[in-house]
Structure formats: structure tokens, C-alpha cells
């Protein structure tokens, strides 16, 4: 039964061996697939249970809170009113550089701004969360009240509003957001001058020499998690066993990037090239 789907995908003869089918369709053997899944699950468990690894912070570290302690931080749509303090945050990736920034406007006049560079492995979501976190710390540092905190990241605001959020980084930020801070969402690149200023500072942050935040996506000491095999099946080449039998028949055997697959008989009018494309023999 396991042969039927690969046969339909590869459009090959039913007499082709299981080893050839797996290579042609890019499907690793079950034992190798199980090993890949185990390595991936191990990395997920470690990333959720390890707080730090040397100088790297773990963004995905989970700290479970009782349901009655997990707060929901509500947010609203920004109405472009500039009375009081309005702090705009932004974060993004430019090429391989990641940065974030926030800028404070008081009654429409820029008061202060900050730029933060993140490690190159960080995601855009992490940059947006760090920008919001730094803005909250700035508000508490200045002992400000009645502040509007405007973000272009709806996903970051939804994480702050989620009652099931488990990441310690976000839950600790919930604790520091009090009644003096109102969260707002504004769509990016809507020709809002103050938001464009935050976007400009964010781009400058990606060019900073000093990195303020180091994140480690996979906290595995010296271990490497294999990636999902691609359609070309090149990752299977070093895993294939050496030939165990000769081909006494005169038919041309199937060749896969220098490997002769055992127990494979192919019609002389039909053969496969190393590029996996079938051609008719001339």
C-alpha cells in the first residue's frame, strides 16, 4: 500500500524497487524520517524549557501561569489623535539585518527616540515584540502616564491579548503594562508621518554596529537539526547503502548520482537520468 502514492507521483514502472522509488520521489526511509522527527521535537522541547544559553536569550522559553494570573492586554485601532504622549514602535528585517525602534511624540513634537539592533537570526515578530518591550520600559523609566503605545504589529498585540500565552518574554511584559498605557494598532505604510519616522529609525537600527539583543532560535549545544528533505532527494545520497548485488542482465540499470540501486530492472526503452527526468532512448 505504501508503494501506490509514490508510484503515482513518479510515473514509473511497478517493477522499480522501493529504494529507487524513495529516491525519485524525495521520500526518506521510515527510520531516517523518524530520526529527523525526533531531532526536531527534541529541539522544540529544549527551546521551550531552556531560559538562556551562555550569552543568548531564549525568546520561546515558556513559563506557565495559572489561568487567573494570565492577563489579557486589550488594544484598539489608532485614530491619529496626537494629544499627550504617543509612542510609535516598528521592527523589521532588511536583507539579513534585524532592528527595531520607537519614537515618542508629545503633542505632535518628537521628544525622544531609541534604536535597537537584534541578532541576525531574529525574526520580524521578535523585533516587533522587542520594540514594544523597550517602549514599555521607557514609559516606566520616565514615570509617564496616559500614554498611547502604537504598534504596526498586529501579531504582537494579539499575543499580548491572548489568555493562553505561555512565553515568559510576553507574559512579563503584560505585568509591566498598567492602566496608564493604552495599546493601539496602525496599519504600516499609511502615510502617517509619525509612523514613517519610526520606520526610518528602524531601518537605521539595522545598520548599527552594536547588537543589543542576541537570540538563539535552537538552543542545542553543538547539535544540528536536519532540515526537511527537498524534492531533489540529494540529502539521501550519503545515506544510501552501497550496492549489494551485481547486474548480470544486459539491461541498463538505474543510476542515481553515481549510485547503482540494487534489485532494479529497467526496460531498455526507458531509463532515468541523474536529473530525475524520464526520457525515451534514441
XYZ file of C-alpha atoms in Angstrom:
282
model
C 0.000 0.000 0.000
C 2.902 2.380 0.707
C 4.092 1.970 -2.892
C 0.916 3.253 -4.537
C 1.244 7.032 -3.829
C 4.961 7.224 -4.810
C 4.252 5.257 -7.982
C 1.532 7.726 -8.911
C 3.817 10.690 -8.234
C 6.875 9.422 -10.086
C 5.001 7.790 -13.015
C 7.387 4.844 -13.110
C 7.019 1.119 -13.697
C 5.684 -1.064 -10.902
C 8.802 -3.238 -11.097
C 11.063 -0.459 -9.778
C 12.429 -1.227 -6.313
C 11.383 0.543 -3.128
C 14.834 2.127 -2.804
C 14.554 3.734 -6.245
C 11.009 4.960 -5.587
C 12.062 6.677 -2.367
C 14.967 8.429 -4.059
C 12.972 9.534 -7.120
C 10.135 10.966 -5.003
C 12.386 12.519 -2.360
C 10.927 10.378 0.437
C 13.448 9.148 3.031
C 13.094 5.685 4.591
C 10.904 5.489 7.678
C 13.830 5.021 10.072
C 15.549 8.157 8.742
C 12.273 10.096 8.814
C 11.717 9.026 12.428
C 15.227 10.191 13.334
C 14.586 13.603 11.732
C 11.283 13.987 13.595
C 12.941 13.066 16.893
C 15.698 15.648 16.417
C 13.104 18.305 15.576
C 10.929 17.512 18.598
C 13.981 17.481 20.870
C 14.938 20.964 19.667
C 11.399 22.245 20.332
C 11.383 20.829 23.864
C 14.806 22.292 24.632
C 13.863 25.704 23.215
C 10.772 25.842 25.448
C 12.452 24.671 28.650
C 15.870 26.388 28.477
C 15.892 30.027 29.528
C 19.359 31.019 28.360
C 22.365 29.509 26.651
C 25.559 31.407 27.503
C 25.048 34.901 26.031
C 21.895 34.088 24.063
C 18.371 34.809 25.293
C 15.615 32.332 24.540
C 12.536 34.103 23.221
C 10.434 30.917 23.244
C 11.065 29.969 26.874
C 7.714 29.040 28.420
C 6.656 29.944 31.940
C 3.184 28.608 32.581
C 0.932 30.803 34.681
C -2.331 29.841 36.387
C -5.311 30.936 34.291
C -6.335 33.522 36.871
C -2.892 35.185 36.634
C -2.608 35.278 32.836
C -3.788 38.742 31.887
C -5.322 39.976 28.657
C -3.997 43.315 27.406
C -6.586 44.901 25.145
C -5.746 47.078 22.152
C -7.662 49.404 19.842
C -7.372 50.915 16.374
C -5.378 54.132 16.226
C -7.452 57.230 15.445
C -4.471 59.537 14.661
C -5.057 61.823 17.641
C -1.782 63.395 18.788
C -2.746 64.746 22.203
C -0.437 63.715 25.042
C 2.369 61.187 24.596
C 2.204 58.956 21.508
C 4.955 56.337 21.164
C 5.297 54.611 17.786
C 7.179 51.309 17.517
C 8.441 49.412 14.497
C 10.715 46.495 13.709
C 11.728 44.688 10.564
C 14.416 42.825 8.641
C 16.406 44.370 5.796
C 18.402 41.792 3.892
C 19.899 39.756 6.780
C 19.909 42.566 9.340
C 17.208 42.917 12.003
C 16.421 46.019 14.012
C 13.663 47.882 15.825
C 12.991 51.356 17.162
C 10.469 53.553 18.932
C 9.910 57.304 18.889
C 7.965 59.414 21.389
C 5.842 62.351 20.205
C 4.391 64.733 22.800
C 1.550 66.812 21.373
C 2.909 66.108 17.888
C 6.510 67.107 18.661
C 9.284 64.491 18.739
C 10.741 64.202 22.238
C 12.988 61.138 22.219
C 13.742 58.019 20.206
C 15.754 54.826 20.567
C 17.153 52.279 18.118
C 17.987 48.645 18.891
C 19.859 46.138 16.761
C 18.949 42.434 17.066
C 20.997 39.397 16.161
C 20.742 38.377 12.527
C 18.888 35.165 13.370
C 15.946 37.020 14.912
C 12.544 37.127 13.229
C 10.441 40.182 12.418
C 7.962 39.182 15.145
C 10.760 39.212 17.734
C 11.828 42.649 16.538
C 8.292 43.984 16.951
C 7.998 42.489 20.449
C 11.384 43.918 21.487
C 10.346 47.367 20.217
C 7.173 47.209 22.319
C 9.095 45.892 25.333
C 11.672 48.695 25.124
C 8.891 51.282 24.799
C 7.179 49.920 27.925
C 10.471 50.056 29.838
C 10.954 53.637 28.626
C 7.481 54.629 29.873
C 8.168 53.161 33.318
C 11.629 54.719 33.406
C 10.202 58.196 32.735
C 7.213 57.566 35.040
C 4.831 58.633 32.298
C 1.042 58.406 32.436
C -1.784 58.370 29.899
C 0.476 57.129 27.117
C -0.609 55.792 23.748
C 1.646 52.981 22.530
C 1.119 52.483 18.785
C 2.441 49.383 17.021
C 2.282 48.215 13.409
C 2.492 44.564 14.511
C -0.945 43.096 14.967
C 0.541 39.706 15.834
C 2.476 41.201 18.766
C -0.657 42.912 20.088
C -2.666 39.704 19.716
C -0.006 37.819 21.685
C -0.343 40.375 24.481
C -4.114 39.930 24.365
C -4.020 36.129 24.379
C -5.173 34.420 27.626
C -3.255 31.266 26.679
C 0.131 32.903 26.016
C 2.971 30.903 27.619
C 6.147 32.734 26.579
C 7.835 34.377 29.545
C 9.004 37.356 27.470
C 5.450 38.359 26.576
C 3.848 37.473 29.917
C 6.410 39.551 31.812
C 5.598 42.466 29.508
C 1.902 42.064 30.358
C 2.765 42.522 34.019
C 4.537 45.805 33.290
C 1.739 47.288 31.185
C -0.534 49.060 33.638
C -3.602 51.234 33.283
C -1.503 54.219 32.216
C -0.619 52.615 28.861
C -3.137 52.203 26.044
C -2.169 49.943 23.148
C -3.118 50.830 19.580
C -2.623 49.221 16.187
C -1.983 51.134 12.973
C -1.519 49.624 9.552
C 2.016 50.034 8.247
C 2.867 52.453 5.423
C -0.323 54.513 5.652
C 1.457 57.865 5.160
C 1.268 58.693 8.872
C 4.266 60.973 9.425
C 4.982 59.769 12.960
C 4.818 56.124 11.943
C 7.098 56.818 8.985
C 9.602 58.362 11.401
C 9.637 55.129 13.427
C 10.093 53.186 10.198
C 13.108 55.337 9.272
C 14.687 54.799 12.699
C 14.086 51.060 12.410
C 15.997 50.979 9.115
C 18.849 52.870 10.744
C 18.851 50.356 13.605
C 19.631 47.518 11.192
C 22.894 49.281 10.324
C 24.099 49.712 13.903
C 27.432 48.123 14.749
C 26.457 47.136 18.283
C 23.871 44.394 18.765
C 21.577 44.919 21.734
C 19.696 41.613 21.717
C 21.063 38.166 20.966
C 18.546 35.406 20.303
C 19.196 31.713 19.814
C 16.419 30.056 17.802
C 17.539 26.488 18.565
C 19.304 26.023 21.896
C 21.176 22.842 21.071
C 24.743 22.667 22.320
C 26.709 21.512 19.312
C 23.759 19.703 17.747
C 22.307 20.256 14.313
C 18.688 19.580 13.431
C 18.331 18.168 9.899
C 16.069 20.084 7.589
C 13.129 18.606 5.764
C 14.384 16.824 2.624
C 13.664 18.644 -0.597
C 12.176 17.256 -3.778
C 15.560 16.557 -5.364
C 16.339 13.946 -2.688
C 20.010 14.960 -2.672
C 20.105 14.644 1.097
C 19.506 10.912 0.732
C 22.647 10.325 -1.329
C 25.098 9.878 1.568
C 22.528 7.723 3.380
C 22.127 5.175 0.591
C 23.830 1.821 1.227
C 26.494 0.621 -1.220
C 25.392 -1.834 -3.938
C 24.901 -5.340 -2.593
C 24.471 -7.168 -5.889
C 25.701 -7.108 -9.476
C 23.542 -6.859 -12.586
C 24.136 -9.921 -14.734
C 21.344 -8.869 -17.076
C 22.149 -6.727 -20.107
C 19.521 -4.109 -19.337
C 20.842 -0.691 -18.406
C 20.459 -0.326 -14.592
C 19.087 2.763 -12.896
C 21.777 5.226 -11.766
C 21.292 7.862 -9.107
C 24.124 10.385 -8.928
C 26.788 7.691 -9.171
C 24.938 5.050 -7.115
C 23.593 1.864 -8.684
C 20.428 0.867 -6.887
C 20.224 -2.858 -6.115
C 17.455 -5.134 -7.365
C 16.396 -2.685 -10.084
C 15.489 -3.779 -13.608
C 14.527 -1.166 -16.184
C 13.330 -1.614 -19.735
C 15.970 -0.701 -22.374
C 13.475 1.735 -23.926
C 13.010 3.648 -20.692
C 15.675 4.966 -18.359
C 16.292 7.761 -15.880
C 18.922 10.473 -15.954
C 20.635 11.820 -12.816
C 18.310 14.850 -13.050
C 15.306 12.557 -12.388
C 13.667 13.349 -15.748
C 12.495 10.411 -17.832
C 13.473 10.254 -21.492
C 12.949 7.872 -24.341
C 16.021 6.060 -25.551
C 17.121 7.121 -29.015
